[in-house]
Amino acid sequence: PPALYAPALNVQARCLYDVILYRLHGSTAEEPHILLECDSSVLDSIQKHLKLYKIRRKVTVTPCPDLSLWAVIPGEQPGDASSLPKSADQALLLTPDPRAEVMGWRLIAKKGANLSEIIPGSQVGDVQDYHRHRYKQGIPEGVKDLPPGVALPLESNLAFMNGISFTKGCYIGQELTARTHHMGVIRKRLLPVRFPAPLPSPGIPEGAEILTESGKPAGKFRAGGGELGIALLRLAHVNEPLCINLGGDRVELSATTPEWWPKAAAK
């Protein structure tokens, strides 16, 4: 595939980083070039992590500051999800987002490229529009949504996002991940949450405890913006009224199960 989503795990099978890998060479005869998309705030850490496993292989790991990354989000109209224009001559890479169809496409181009020429009729939004779309769909991304050494891949729905293989060989964290999968017991999951109104700055602190109406612990808030966010919640409490105590005030919120999930997962 031209793009592949994957997390790097530690020995406790918890996420360190999540990345999207892009294949740039067209045939096996060419020198392999892999472009790796990551959270820019951990660029140095990821480079150190990759170089640790390079051993004596002739592998070069270097940033690409001359490239820009764009998310091409499908519109609200029916048919938009499959009607991407093919006039992408200026693009280095234009490929479906490997995580979920609702995330549209990933576009990599040279810095300064004219986006309206690459995708005629498109509208350029800002990064907050992108994050709002992610939170609405319950798609985690980066170290805020997947705290290093804390987030578990199955609780974070990475198996739904084509981020985990249960058939490949051994990898760091594989045994615990496979055991949890085959036991079939996942009591908590990352879910999109919504507040009745946009929250005033500075918003909800990361890791804030979410409670049921009766005061039972229901989960923890991970990240968000405006009235949308993502939280790790106990599935037993998903359909109950939920709240967060914030500076003496009670902030209500509700959770939903994403429509793009496999049908059996919503149970």
CSV table of C-alpha atoms in Angstrom, one decimal:
chain,number,residue,atom,x,y,z
A,1,PRO,CA,0.0,0.0,0.0
A,2,PRO,CA,1.2,3.6,-0.6
A,3,ALA,CA,0.4,4.5,3.0
A,4,LEU,CA,0.5,2.6,6.3
A,5,TYR,CA,-0.6,3.7,9.8
A,6,ALA,CA,1.3,2.3,12.8
A,7,PRO,CA,2.1,2.9,16.4
A,8,ALA,CA,5.5,2.3,18.0
A,9,LEU,CA,5.0,0.5,21.3
A,10,ASN,CA,7.1,0.1,24.5
A,11,VAL,CA,7.7,-3.3,26.2
A,12,GLN,CA,4.6,-2.8,28.3
A,13,ALA,CA,2.6,-2.6,25.0
A,14,ARG,CA,1.7,1.1,25.4
A,15,CYS,CA,2.0,3.6,22.6
A,16,LEU,CA,5.1,5.8,22.3
A,17,TYR,CA,4.3,7.4,19.0
A,18,ASP,CA,1.8,7.0,16.2
A,19,VAL,CA,3.0,7.5,12.6
A,20,ILE,CA,1.9,7.3,9.0
A,21,LEU,CA,4.5,5.8,6.6
A,22,TYR,CA,4.5,6.6,2.9
A,23,ARG,CA,6.2,4.5,0.2
A,24,LEU,CA,7.9,6.8,-2.3
A,25,HIS,CA,9.7,4.3,-4.6
A,26,GLY,CA,7.7,2.7,-7.4
A,27,SER,CA,9.4,-0.6,-7.8
A,28,THR,CA,11.6,-3.1,-5.8
A,29,ALA,CA,14.5,-2.2,-8.2
A,30,GLU,CA,14.6,1.3,-6.7
A,31,GLU,CA,16.4,2.3,-3.5
A,32,PRO,CA,13.7,2.3,-0.9
A,33,HIS,CA,12.6,5.7,0.4
A,34,ILE,CA,10.0,5.8,3.2
A,35,LEU,CA,8.5,9.1,4.3
A,36,LEU,CA,7.3,9.2,7.9
A,37,GLU,CA,4.6,11.5,9.2
A,38,CYS,CA,4.7,12.2,12.9
A,39,ASP,CA,3.7,14.6,15.6
A,40,SER,CA,6.1,17.5,15.1
A,41,SER,CA,6.4,18.1,18.8
A,42,VAL,CA,8.3,14.8,19.2
A,43,LEU,CA,10.4,15.0,16.0
A,44,ASP,CA,13.7,14.7,17.9
A,45,SER,CA,12.5,11.8,20.1
A,46,ILE,CA,11.3,9.8,17.1
A,47,GLN,CA,14.6,10.3,15.3
A,48,LYS,CA,16.5,9.0,18.3
A,49,HIS,CA,14.1,6.1,18.6
A,50,LEU,CA,14.5,5.1,14.9
A,51,LYS,CA,18.3,5.5,15.1
A,52,LEU,CA,18.4,3.2,18.1
A,53,TYR,CA,17.1,0.3,16.0
A,54,LYS,CA,19.2,1.1,12.9
A,55,ILE,CA,22.1,-1.0,14.2
A,56,ARG,CA,24.6,-1.2,11.4
A,57,ARG,CA,22.2,-0.9,8.5
A,58,LYS,CA,22.9,1.8,5.9
A,59,VAL,CA,19.8,3.8,6.8
A,60,THR,CA,19.6,7.6,6.8
A,61,VAL,CA,17.0,9.2,9.0
A,62,THR,CA,16.6,12.9,8.3
A,63,PRO,CA,13.8,15.6,8.5
A,64,CYS,CA,12.2,17.0,5.3
A,65,PRO,CA,11.6,20.7,6.1
A,66,ASP,CA,11.0,21.4,2.4
A,67,LEU,CA,7.7,19.4,2.3
A,68,SER,CA,4.3,20.4,3.5
A,69,LEU,CA,1.5,18.0,4.6
A,70,TRP,CA,-2.2,18.6,4.0
A,71,ALA,CA,-5.3,16.7,5.1
A,72,VAL,CA,-7.9,16.7,2.4
A,73,ILE,CA,-11.2,16.2,4.2
A,74,PRO,CA,-14.3,15.1,2.3
A,75,GLY,CA,-17.2,17.5,2.2
A,76,GLU,CA,-20.7,17.0,3.7
A,77,GLN,CA,-22.4,16.2,0.3
A,78,PRO,CA,-23.1,12.6,-0.7
A,79,GLY,CA,-20.4,11.3,-3.1
A,80,ASP,CA,-17.7,13.7,-1.9
A,81,ALA,CA,-15.8,10.9,-0.3
A,82,SER,CA,-14.9,9.3,-3.7
A,83,SER,CA,-14.8,12.3,-6.0
A,84,LEU,CA,-11.3,13.6,-5.4
A,85,PRO,CA,-10.0,15.3,-8.6
A,86,LYS,CA,-7.1,13.5,-10.3
A,87,SER,CA,-5.2,16.6,-11.3
A,88,ALA,CA,-2.4,16.3,-8.7
A,89,ASP,CA,0.7,16.9,-10.8
A,90,GLN,CA,2.2,19.2,-8.2
A,91,ALA,CA,1.7,16.7,-5.4
A,92,LEU,CA,4.6,14.5,-4.3
A,93,LEU,CA,2.0,12.1,-2.9
A,94,LEU,CA,-1.8,12.0,-2.8
A,95,THR,CA,-3.3,8.9,-1.2
A,96,PRO,CA,-6.3,7.9,0.9
A,97,ASP,CA,-5.7,8.3,4.7
A,98,PRO,CA,-4.9,4.7,5.8
A,99,ARG,CA,-6.7,5.1,9.1
A,100,ALA,CA,-10.3,5.5,8.1
A,101,GLU,CA,-12.3,6.6,5.1
A,102,VAL,CA,-13.9,9.5,7.0
A,103,MET,CA,-10.4,11.1,7.2
A,104,GLY,CA,-10.2,11.6,3.4
A,105,TRP,CA,-6.8,11.8,1.9
A,106,ARG,CA,-3.2,12.9,2.8
A,107,LEU,CA,-1.5,15.3,0.4
A,108,ILE,CA,2.3,15.9,0.5
A,109,ALA,CA,3.6,18.7,-1.7
A,110,LYS,CA,6.6,21.0,-1.9
A,111,LYS,CA,6.3,24.0,0.5
A,112,GLY,CA,4.6,26.9,-1.3
A,113,ALA,CA,2.7,24.7,-3.8
A,114,ASN,CA,-0.6,26.1,-4.9
A,115,LEU,CA,-3.3,23.9,-3.3
A,116,SER,CA,-6.1,25.3,-5.5
A,117,GLU,CA,-4.3,24.0,-8.6
A,118,ILE,CA,-3.6,20.6,-7.1
A,119,ILE,CA,-7.2,20.1,-6.0
A,120,PRO,CA,-9.5,22.5,-8.0
A,121,GLY,CA,-12.5,23.7,-6.1
A,122,SER,CA,-11.1,22.9,-2.7
A,123,GLN,CA,-11.2,25.4,0.3
A,124,VAL,CA,-8.2,25.9,2.5
A,125,GLY,CA,-9.1,25.7,6.2
A,126,ASP,CA,-6.9,25.9,9.3
A,127,VAL,CA,-5.5,23.3,11.6
A,128,GLN,CA,-8.3,23.7,14.0
A,129,ASP,CA,-10.8,22.7,11.3
A,130,TYR,CA,-8.8,19.5,10.9
A,131,HIS,CA,-8.7,18.8,14.6
A,132,ARG,CA,-12.5,19.4,14.9
A,133,HIS,CA,-13.1,16.9,12.2
A,134,ARG,CA,-10.8,14.4,14.0
A,135,TYR,CA,-12.5,14.8,17.3
A,136,LYS,CA,-16.0,14.6,15.8
A,137,GLN,CA,-15.0,11.2,14.3
A,138,GLY,CA,-13.1,10.0,17.4
A,139,ILE,CA,-9.7,9.7,15.6
A,140,PRO,CA,-6.8,10.0,18.0
A,141,GLU,CA,-3.5,11.5,16.7
A,142,GLY,CA,-0.3,12.6,18.3
A,143,VAL,CA,1.0,12.6,21.9
A,144,LYS,CA,-1.9,14.6,23.4
A,145,ASP,CA,-4.5,12.0,22.3
A,146,LEU,CA,-2.1,9.1,22.8
A,147,PRO,CA,0.1,9.9,25.8
A,148,PRO,CA,3.5,8.1,25.5
A,149,GLY,CA,3.8,5.2,27.9
A,150,VAL,CA,0.1,5.5,28.9
A,151,ALA,CA,-2.2,4.8,25.9
A,152,LEU,CA,-3.0,1.2,25.0
A,153,PRO,CA,-3.4,0.5,21.3
A,154,LEU,CA,-6.6,-1.5,21.6
A,155,GLU,CA,-8.3,0.9,24.0
A,156,SER,CA,-7.3,3.6,21.6
A,157,ASN,CA,-9.1,1.9,18.7
A,158,LEU,CA,-5.9,1.5,16.6
A,159,ALA,CA,-7.1,-1.9,15.4
A,160,PHE,CA,-10.1,-0.2,13.8
A,161,MET,CA,-7.7,2.3,12.2
A,162,ASN,CA,-5.6,-0.4,10.4
A,163,GLY,CA,-2.8,0.3,12.9
A,164,ILE,CA,-2.3,-3.2,14.3
A,165,SER,CA,-1.6,-6.5,12.6
A,166,PHE,CA,-2.5,-9.8,14.4
A,167,THR,CA,-0.8,-11.9,11.7
A,168,LYS,CA,2.7,-10.4,11.4
A,169,GLY,CA,5.7,-11.6,13.3
A,170,CYS,CA,7.0,-10.5,16.7
A,171,TYR,CA,7.3,-6.8,17.5
A,172,ILE,CA,7.8,-4.9,20.7
A,173,GLY,CA,4.6,-5.1,22.7
A,174,GLN,CA,3.1,-7.8,20.5
A,175,GLU,CA,2.5,-10.4,23.1
A,176,LEU,CA,0.3,-8.3,25.4
A,177,THR,CA,-1.5,-6.7,22.5
A,178,ALA,CA,-2.3,-10.1,20.9
A,179,ARG,CA,-3.4,-11.6,24.3
A,180,THR,CA,-5.8,-8.7,25.0
A,181,HIS,CA,-7.2,-9.1,21.5
A,182,HIS,CA,-7.8,-12.8,21.7
A,183,MET,CA,-9.3,-12.5,25.2
A,184,GLY,CA,-11.7,-10.1,23.7
A,185,VAL,CA,-12.1,-8.0,26.9
A,186,ILE,CA,-11.8,-4.3,26.3
A,187,ARG,CA,-13.6,-2.3,29.0
A,188,LYS,CA,-12.5,1.2,28.0
A,189,ARG,CA,-12.2,2.9,24.6
A,190,LEU,CA,-11.4,6.4,23.2
A,191,LEU,CA,-14.6,8.0,22.2
A,192,PRO,CA,-15.7,11.4,20.8
A,193,VAL,CA,-17.3,13.6,23.4
A,194,ARG,CA,-19.3,16.8,23.1
A,195,PHE,CA,-20.0,19.7,25.5
A,196,PRO,CA,-23.2,21.8,25.3
A,197,ALA,CA,-21.2,24.9,24.3
A,198,PRO,CA,-17.7,25.9,23.4
A,199,LEU,CA,-15.6,25.9,26.6
A,200,PRO,CA,-13.9,29.2,27.7
A,201,SER,CA,-10.1,29.2,27.5
A,202,PRO,CA,-8.1,27.4,28.8
A,203,GLY,CA,-10.7,24.6,28.4
A,204,ILE,CA,-10.6,21.2,30.1
A,205,PRO,CA,-7.2,20.1,31.5
A,206,GLU,CA,-5.8,17.0,29.9
A,207,GLY,CA,-6.4,13.9,32.1
A,208,ALA,CA,-9.4,15.5,33.9
A,209,GLU,CA,-11.6,12.9,35.5
A,210,ILE,CA,-15.0,12.2,34.0
A,211,LEU,CA,-17.8,11.2,36.4
A,212,THR,CA,-21.2,9.7,36.0
A,213,GLU,CA,-24.3,11.6,37.3
A,214,SER,CA,-24.0,9.5,40.6
A,215,GLY,CA,-20.3,10.4,41.0
A,216,LYS,CA,-18.8,7.1,39.8
A,217,PRO,CA,-15.5,7.4,37.8
A,218,ALA,CA,-16.3,7.0,34.1
A,219,GLY,CA,-13.0,7.8,32.4
A,220,LYS,CA,-10.5,10.6,31.6
A,221,PHE,CA,-10.5,13.5,29.2
A,222,ARG,CA,-7.6,13.4,26.7
A,223,ALA,CA,-7.8,16.5,24.5
A,224,GLY,CA,-10.2,18.7,22.6
A,225,GLY,CA,-11.1,22.1,21.2
A,226,GLY,CA,-14.3,24.2,21.4
A,227,GLU,CA,-17.2,22.0,22.2
A,228,LEU,CA,-15.6,18.8,20.9
A,229,GLY,CA,-13.0,16.4,22.4
A,230,ILE,CA,-11.8,12.8,22.8
A,231,ALA,CA,-11.9,10.9,26.1
A,232,LEU,CA,-11.0,7.4,27.4
A,233,LEU,CA,-14.3,6.1,28.8
A,234,ARG,CA,-15.6,2.9,30.4
A,235,LEU,CA,-18.0,1.4,27.9
A,236,ALA,CA,-20.4,0.6,30.7
A,237,HIS,CA,-21.1,4.3,31.2
A,238,VAL,CA,-21.0,5.6,27.6
A,239,ASN,CA,-24.8,6.1,27.4
A,240,GLU,CA,-25.1,7.8,30.8
A,241,PRO,CA,-25.1,11.6,31.5
A,242,LEU,CA,-21.4,12.5,32.2
A,243,CYS,CA,-19.7,15.5,33.8
A,244,ILE,CA,-16.4,17.0,34.8
A,245,ASN,CA,-15.9,19.0,38.0
A,246,LEU,CA,-14.0,22.1,36.8
A,247,GLY,CA,-13.0,24.7,39.4
A,248,GLY,CA,-16.1,24.1,41.5
A,249,ASP,CA,-18.4,24.1,38.4
A,250,ARG,CA,-20.0,21.0,36.9
A,251,VAL,CA,-19.4,20.7,33.2
A,252,GLU,CA,-21.7,18.3,31.4
A,253,LEU,CA,-20.7,16.3,28.4
A,254,SER,CA,-22.0,13.4,26.3
A,255,ALA,CA,-20.2,10.6,24.4
A,256,THR,CA,-21.1,8.9,21.1
A,257,THR,CA,-20.0,5.8,19.2
A,258,PRO,CA,-18.4,6.6,15.8
A,259,GLU,CA,-20.4,5.4,12.8
A,260,TRP,CA,-17.2,4.3,11.0
A,261,TRP,CA,-16.5,1.7,13.7
A,262,PRO,CA,-17.1,-2.0,12.9
A,263,LYS,CA,-20.7,-2.8,13.9
A,264,ALA,CA,-19.7,-5.4,16.5
A,265,ALA,CA,-17.4,-3.0,18.3
A,266,ALA,CA,-20.3,-0.7,19.3
A,267,LYS,CA,-21.7,-3.4,21.6
